[in-house]
PDB file of C-alpha atoms in Angstrom:
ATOM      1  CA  UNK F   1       0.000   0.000   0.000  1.00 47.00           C
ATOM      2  CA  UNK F   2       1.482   3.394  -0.919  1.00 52.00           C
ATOM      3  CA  UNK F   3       0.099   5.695   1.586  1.00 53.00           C
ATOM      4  CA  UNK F   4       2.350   8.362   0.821  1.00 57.00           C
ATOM      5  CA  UNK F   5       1.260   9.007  -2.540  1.00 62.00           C
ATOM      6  CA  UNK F   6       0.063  12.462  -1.992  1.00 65.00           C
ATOM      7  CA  UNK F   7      -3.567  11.730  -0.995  1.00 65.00           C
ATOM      8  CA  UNK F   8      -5.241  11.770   2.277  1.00 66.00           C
ATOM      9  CA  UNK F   9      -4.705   8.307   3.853  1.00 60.00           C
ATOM     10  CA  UNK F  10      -8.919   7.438   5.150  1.00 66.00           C
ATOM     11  CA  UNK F  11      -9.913   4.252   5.997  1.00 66.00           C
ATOM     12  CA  UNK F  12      -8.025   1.932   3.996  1.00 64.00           C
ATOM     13  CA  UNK F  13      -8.215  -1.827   4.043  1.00 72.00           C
ATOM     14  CA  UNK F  14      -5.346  -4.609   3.911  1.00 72.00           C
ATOM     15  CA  UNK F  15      -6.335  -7.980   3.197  1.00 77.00           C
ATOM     16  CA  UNK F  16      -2.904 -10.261   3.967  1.00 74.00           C
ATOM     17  CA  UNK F  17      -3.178 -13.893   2.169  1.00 78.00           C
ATOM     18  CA  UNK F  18      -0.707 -16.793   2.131  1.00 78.00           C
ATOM     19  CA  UNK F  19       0.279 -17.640  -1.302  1.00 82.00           C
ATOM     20  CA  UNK F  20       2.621 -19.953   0.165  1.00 80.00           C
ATOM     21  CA  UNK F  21       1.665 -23.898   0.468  1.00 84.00           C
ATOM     22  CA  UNK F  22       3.609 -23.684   4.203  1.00 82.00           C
ATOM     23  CA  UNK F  23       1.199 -21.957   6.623  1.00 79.00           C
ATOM     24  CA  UNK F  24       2.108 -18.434   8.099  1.00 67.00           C
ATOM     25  CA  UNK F  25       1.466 -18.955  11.335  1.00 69.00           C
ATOM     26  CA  UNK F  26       3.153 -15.173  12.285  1.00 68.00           C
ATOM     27  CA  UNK F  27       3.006 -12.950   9.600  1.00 65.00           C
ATOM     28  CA  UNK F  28       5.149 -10.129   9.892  1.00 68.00           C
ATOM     29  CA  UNK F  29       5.393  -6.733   8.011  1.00 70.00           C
ATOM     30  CA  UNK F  30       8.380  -5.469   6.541  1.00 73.00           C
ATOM     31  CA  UNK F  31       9.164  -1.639   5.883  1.00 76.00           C
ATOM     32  CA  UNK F  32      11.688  -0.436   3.458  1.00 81.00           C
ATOM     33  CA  UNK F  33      14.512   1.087   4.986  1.00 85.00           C
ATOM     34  CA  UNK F  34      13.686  -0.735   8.797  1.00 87.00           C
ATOM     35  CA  UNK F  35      15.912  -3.579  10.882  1.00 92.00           C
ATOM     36  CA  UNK F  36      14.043  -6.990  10.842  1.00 91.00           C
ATOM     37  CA  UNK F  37      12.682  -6.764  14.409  1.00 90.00           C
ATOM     38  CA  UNK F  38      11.605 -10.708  13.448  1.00 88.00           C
ATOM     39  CA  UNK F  39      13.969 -11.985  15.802  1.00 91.00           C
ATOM     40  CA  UNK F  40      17.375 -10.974  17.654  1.00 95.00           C
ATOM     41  CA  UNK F  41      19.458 -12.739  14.794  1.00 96.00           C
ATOM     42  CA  UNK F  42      17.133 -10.612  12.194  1.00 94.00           C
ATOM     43  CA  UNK F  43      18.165  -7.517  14.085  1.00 96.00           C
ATOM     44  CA  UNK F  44      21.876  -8.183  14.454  1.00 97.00           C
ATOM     45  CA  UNK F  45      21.965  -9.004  10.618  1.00 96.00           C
ATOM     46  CA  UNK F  46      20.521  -5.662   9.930  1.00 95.00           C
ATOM     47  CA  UNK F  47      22.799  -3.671  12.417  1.00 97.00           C
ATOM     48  CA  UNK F  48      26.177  -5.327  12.041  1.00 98.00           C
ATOM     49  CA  UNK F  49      28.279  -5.996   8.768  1.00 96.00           C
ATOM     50  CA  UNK F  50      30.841  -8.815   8.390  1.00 95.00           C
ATOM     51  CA  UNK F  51      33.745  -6.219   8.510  1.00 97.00           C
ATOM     52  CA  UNK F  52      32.750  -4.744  11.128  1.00 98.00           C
ATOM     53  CA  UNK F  53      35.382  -4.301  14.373  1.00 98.00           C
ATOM     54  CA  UNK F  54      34.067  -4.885  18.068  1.00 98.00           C
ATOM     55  CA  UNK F  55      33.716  -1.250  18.497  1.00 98.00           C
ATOM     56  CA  UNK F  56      31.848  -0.971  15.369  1.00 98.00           C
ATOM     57  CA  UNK F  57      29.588  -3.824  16.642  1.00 98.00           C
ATOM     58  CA  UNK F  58      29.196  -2.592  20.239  1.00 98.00           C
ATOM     59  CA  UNK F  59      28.094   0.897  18.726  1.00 98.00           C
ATOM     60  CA  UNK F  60      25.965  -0.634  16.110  1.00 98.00           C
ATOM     61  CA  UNK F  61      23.750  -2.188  18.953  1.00 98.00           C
ATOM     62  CA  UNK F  62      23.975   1.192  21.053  1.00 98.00           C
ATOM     63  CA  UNK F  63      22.737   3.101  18.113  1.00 98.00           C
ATOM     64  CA  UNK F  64      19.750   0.338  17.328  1.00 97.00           C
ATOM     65  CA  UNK F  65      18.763   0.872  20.849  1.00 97.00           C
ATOM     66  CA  UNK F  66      19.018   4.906  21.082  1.00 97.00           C
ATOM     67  CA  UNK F  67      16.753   5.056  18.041  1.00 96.00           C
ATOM     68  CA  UNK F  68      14.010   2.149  18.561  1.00 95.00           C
ATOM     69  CA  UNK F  69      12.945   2.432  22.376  1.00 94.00           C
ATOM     70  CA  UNK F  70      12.841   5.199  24.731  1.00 90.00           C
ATOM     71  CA  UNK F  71      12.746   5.801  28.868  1.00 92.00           C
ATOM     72  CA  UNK F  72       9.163   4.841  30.619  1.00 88.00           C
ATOM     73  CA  UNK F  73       7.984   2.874  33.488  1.00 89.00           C
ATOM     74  CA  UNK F  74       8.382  -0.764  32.247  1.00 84.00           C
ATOM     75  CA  UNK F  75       5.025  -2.446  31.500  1.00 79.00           C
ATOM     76  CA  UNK F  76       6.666  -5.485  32.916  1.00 75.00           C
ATOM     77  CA  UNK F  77       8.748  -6.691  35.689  1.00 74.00           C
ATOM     78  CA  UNK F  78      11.641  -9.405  35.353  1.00 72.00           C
ATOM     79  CA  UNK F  79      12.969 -10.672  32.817  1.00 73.00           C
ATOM     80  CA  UNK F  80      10.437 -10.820  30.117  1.00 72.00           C
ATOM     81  CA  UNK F  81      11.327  -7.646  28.901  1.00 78.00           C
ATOM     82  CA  UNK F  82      15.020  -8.288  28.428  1.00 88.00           C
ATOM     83  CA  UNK F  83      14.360 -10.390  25.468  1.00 88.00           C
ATOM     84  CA  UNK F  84      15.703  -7.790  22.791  1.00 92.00           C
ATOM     85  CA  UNK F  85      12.272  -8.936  20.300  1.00 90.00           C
ATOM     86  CA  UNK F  86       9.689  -8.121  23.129  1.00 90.00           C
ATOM     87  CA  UNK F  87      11.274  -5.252  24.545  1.00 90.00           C
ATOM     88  CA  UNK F  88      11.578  -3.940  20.802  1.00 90.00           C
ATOM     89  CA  UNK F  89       8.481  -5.153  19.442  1.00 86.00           C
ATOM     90  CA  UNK F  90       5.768  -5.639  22.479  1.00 85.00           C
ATOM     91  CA  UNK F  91       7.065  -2.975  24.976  1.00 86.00           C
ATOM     92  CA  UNK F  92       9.250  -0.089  23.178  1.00 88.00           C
ATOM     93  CA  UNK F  93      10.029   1.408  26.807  1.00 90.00           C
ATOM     94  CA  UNK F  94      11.554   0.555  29.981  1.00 91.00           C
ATOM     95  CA  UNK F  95      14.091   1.921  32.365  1.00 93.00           C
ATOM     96  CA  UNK F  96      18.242   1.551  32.149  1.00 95.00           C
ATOM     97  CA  UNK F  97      18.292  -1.681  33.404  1.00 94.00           C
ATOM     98  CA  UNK F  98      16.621  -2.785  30.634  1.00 94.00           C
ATOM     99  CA  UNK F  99      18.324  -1.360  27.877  1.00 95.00           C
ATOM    100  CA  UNK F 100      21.488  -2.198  29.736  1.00 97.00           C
ATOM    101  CA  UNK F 101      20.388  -6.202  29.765  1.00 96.00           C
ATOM    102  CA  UNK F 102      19.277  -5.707  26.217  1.00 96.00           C
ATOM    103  CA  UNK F 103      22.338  -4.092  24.892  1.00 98.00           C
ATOM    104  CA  UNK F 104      24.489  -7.485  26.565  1.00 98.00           C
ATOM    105  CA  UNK F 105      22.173  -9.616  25.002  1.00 97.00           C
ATOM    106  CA  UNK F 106      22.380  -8.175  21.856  1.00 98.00           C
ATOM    107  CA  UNK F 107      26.377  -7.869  22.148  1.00 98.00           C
ATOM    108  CA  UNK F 108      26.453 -11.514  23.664  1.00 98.00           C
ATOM    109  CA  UNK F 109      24.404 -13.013  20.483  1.00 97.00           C
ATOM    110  CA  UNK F 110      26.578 -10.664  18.394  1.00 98.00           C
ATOM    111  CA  UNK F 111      29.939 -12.910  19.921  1.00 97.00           C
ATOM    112  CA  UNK F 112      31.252 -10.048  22.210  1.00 98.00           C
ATOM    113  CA  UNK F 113      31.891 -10.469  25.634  1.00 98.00           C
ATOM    114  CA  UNK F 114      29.341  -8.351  27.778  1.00 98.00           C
ATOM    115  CA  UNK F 115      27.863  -7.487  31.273  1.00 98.00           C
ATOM    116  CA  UNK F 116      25.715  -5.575  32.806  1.00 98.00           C
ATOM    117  CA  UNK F 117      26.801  -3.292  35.699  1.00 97.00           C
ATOM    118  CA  UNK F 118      24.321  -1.748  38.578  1.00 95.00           C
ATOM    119  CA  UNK F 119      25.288   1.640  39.451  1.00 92.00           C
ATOM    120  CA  UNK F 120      24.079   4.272  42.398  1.00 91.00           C
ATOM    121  CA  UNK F 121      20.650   4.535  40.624  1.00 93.00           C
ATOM    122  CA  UNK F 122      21.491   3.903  36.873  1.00 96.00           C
ATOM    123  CA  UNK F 123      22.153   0.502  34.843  1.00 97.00           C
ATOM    124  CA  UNK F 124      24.902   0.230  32.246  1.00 98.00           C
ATOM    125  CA  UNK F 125      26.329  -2.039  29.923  1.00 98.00           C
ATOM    126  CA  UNK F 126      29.872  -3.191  28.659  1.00 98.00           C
ATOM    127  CA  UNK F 127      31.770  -4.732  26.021  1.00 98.00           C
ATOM    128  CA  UNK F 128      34.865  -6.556  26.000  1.00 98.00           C
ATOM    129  CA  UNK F 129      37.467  -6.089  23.259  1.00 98.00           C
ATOM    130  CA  UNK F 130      41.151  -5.112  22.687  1.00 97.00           C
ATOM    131  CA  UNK F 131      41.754  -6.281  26.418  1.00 97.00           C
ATOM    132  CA  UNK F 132      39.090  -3.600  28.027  1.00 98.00           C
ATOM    133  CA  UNK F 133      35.919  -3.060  29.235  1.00 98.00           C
ATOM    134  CA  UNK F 134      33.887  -0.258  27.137  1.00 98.00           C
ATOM    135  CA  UNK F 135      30.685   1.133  28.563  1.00 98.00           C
ATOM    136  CA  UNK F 136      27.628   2.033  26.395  1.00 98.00           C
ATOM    137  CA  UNK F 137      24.195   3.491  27.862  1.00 98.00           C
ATOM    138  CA  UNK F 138      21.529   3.228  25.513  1.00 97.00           C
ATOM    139  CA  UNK F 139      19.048   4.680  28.203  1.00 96.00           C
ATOM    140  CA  UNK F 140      20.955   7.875  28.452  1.00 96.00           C
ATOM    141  CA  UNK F 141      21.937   7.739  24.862  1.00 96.00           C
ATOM    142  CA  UNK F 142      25.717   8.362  25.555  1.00 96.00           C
ATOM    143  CA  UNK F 143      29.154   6.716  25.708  1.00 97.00           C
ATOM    144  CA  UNK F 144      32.578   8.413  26.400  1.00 96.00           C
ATOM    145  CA  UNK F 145      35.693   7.981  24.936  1.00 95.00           C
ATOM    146  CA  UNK F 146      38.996   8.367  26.409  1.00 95.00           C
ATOM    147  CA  UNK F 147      41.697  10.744  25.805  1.00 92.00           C
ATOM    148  CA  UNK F 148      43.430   7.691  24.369  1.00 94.00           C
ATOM    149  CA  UNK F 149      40.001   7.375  21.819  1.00 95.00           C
ATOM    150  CA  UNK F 150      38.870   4.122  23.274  1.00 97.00           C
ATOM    151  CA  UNK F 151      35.479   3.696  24.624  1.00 97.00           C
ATOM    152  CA  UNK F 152      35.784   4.013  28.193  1.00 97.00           C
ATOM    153  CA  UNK F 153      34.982   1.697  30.816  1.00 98.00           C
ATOM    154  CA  UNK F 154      32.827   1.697  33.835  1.00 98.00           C
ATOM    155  CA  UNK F 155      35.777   1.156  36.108  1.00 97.00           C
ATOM    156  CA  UNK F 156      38.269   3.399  34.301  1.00 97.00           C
ATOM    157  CA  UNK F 157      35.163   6.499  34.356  1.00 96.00           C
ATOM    158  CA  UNK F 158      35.190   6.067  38.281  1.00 96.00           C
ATOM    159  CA  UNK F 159      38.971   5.663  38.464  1.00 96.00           C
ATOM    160  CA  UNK F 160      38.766   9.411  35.974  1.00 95.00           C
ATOM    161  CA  UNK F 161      35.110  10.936  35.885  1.00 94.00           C
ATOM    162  CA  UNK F 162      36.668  13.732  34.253  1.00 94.00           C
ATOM    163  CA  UNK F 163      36.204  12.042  31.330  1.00 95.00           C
ATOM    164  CA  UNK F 164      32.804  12.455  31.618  1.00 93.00           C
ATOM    165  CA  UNK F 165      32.592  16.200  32.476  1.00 91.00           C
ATOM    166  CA  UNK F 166      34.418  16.969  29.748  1.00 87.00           C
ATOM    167  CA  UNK F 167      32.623  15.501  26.964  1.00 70.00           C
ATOM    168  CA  UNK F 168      30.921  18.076  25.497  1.00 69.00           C
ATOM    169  CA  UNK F 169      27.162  17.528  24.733  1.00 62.00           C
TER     170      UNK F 169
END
């Protein structure tokens, strides 16, 4: 359906049929342009790229999750919204700790090395490559890099918080 065509969009109807002789038992729309939200493998093939380096990866999932949830109340408690398809595709929301245990599951799946680490208040992530730890917070959409350029880590932003005071915004 071309919606976008230049006309007023009112009441239109989509009949979906299975020309296929398997049966569809979960249908699924696809839009141009979008990460197949299918399943986490779906979504790591549409983030990540064969060449891609660990950093690359570990920012690849940071950026997914920046741009396709955002900070509410979680409509769920436990663990059910840590699966990176629900959280995506049911929920959409939920608070650091749950982009944090998304992001590692996404990372893990994705053959890095993660964990999650609970802060005063706040829940990050981390990565492990090139012999370090490198923190990414989806919730709070940020990451900080070193003077060295590396992606800092939890431990070595306590050890130097100035690293994150002076990253500009």
């Amino acid at each position: 359906i071309d919606a976008l065509d230049g006309r007023e969009v009112l009441n239109h109807k989509m009949t979906i049929r299975n020309l296929d002789e398997r049966v569809a038992v979960v249908p699924r729309l696809a839009l141009e342009g979008w990460p197949d939200l299918s399943s986490s493998e779906g979504i790591l093939r549409s983030i990540l790229k064969p060449e891609m380096t660990d950093e690359q990866k570990t920012l690849a999932i940071w950026k997914f999750l920046v741009d396709w949830r955002y900070h509410y109340y979680p409509a769920e408690g436990g663990a059910e919204i840590h699966d990176p398809v629900k959280f995506i595709n049911v929920y959409g929301y939920g608070f650091c700790d749950d982009s944090a245990q998304n992001a590692a599951a996404l990372a893990k799946m994705a053959g890095l090395k993660s964990r999650v680490w609970g802060l005063n208040g706040h829940v990050v992530a981390e990565t492990f490559f090139e012999g370090r730890w490198h923190m990414i917070d989806p919730d709070h959409e940020v990451f900080y890099r070193a003077s060295a350029g590396h992606i800092a880590g939890v431990e070595e932003l306590a050890a130097n918080p100035g690293i994150i005071t002076q990253t500009p915004r």
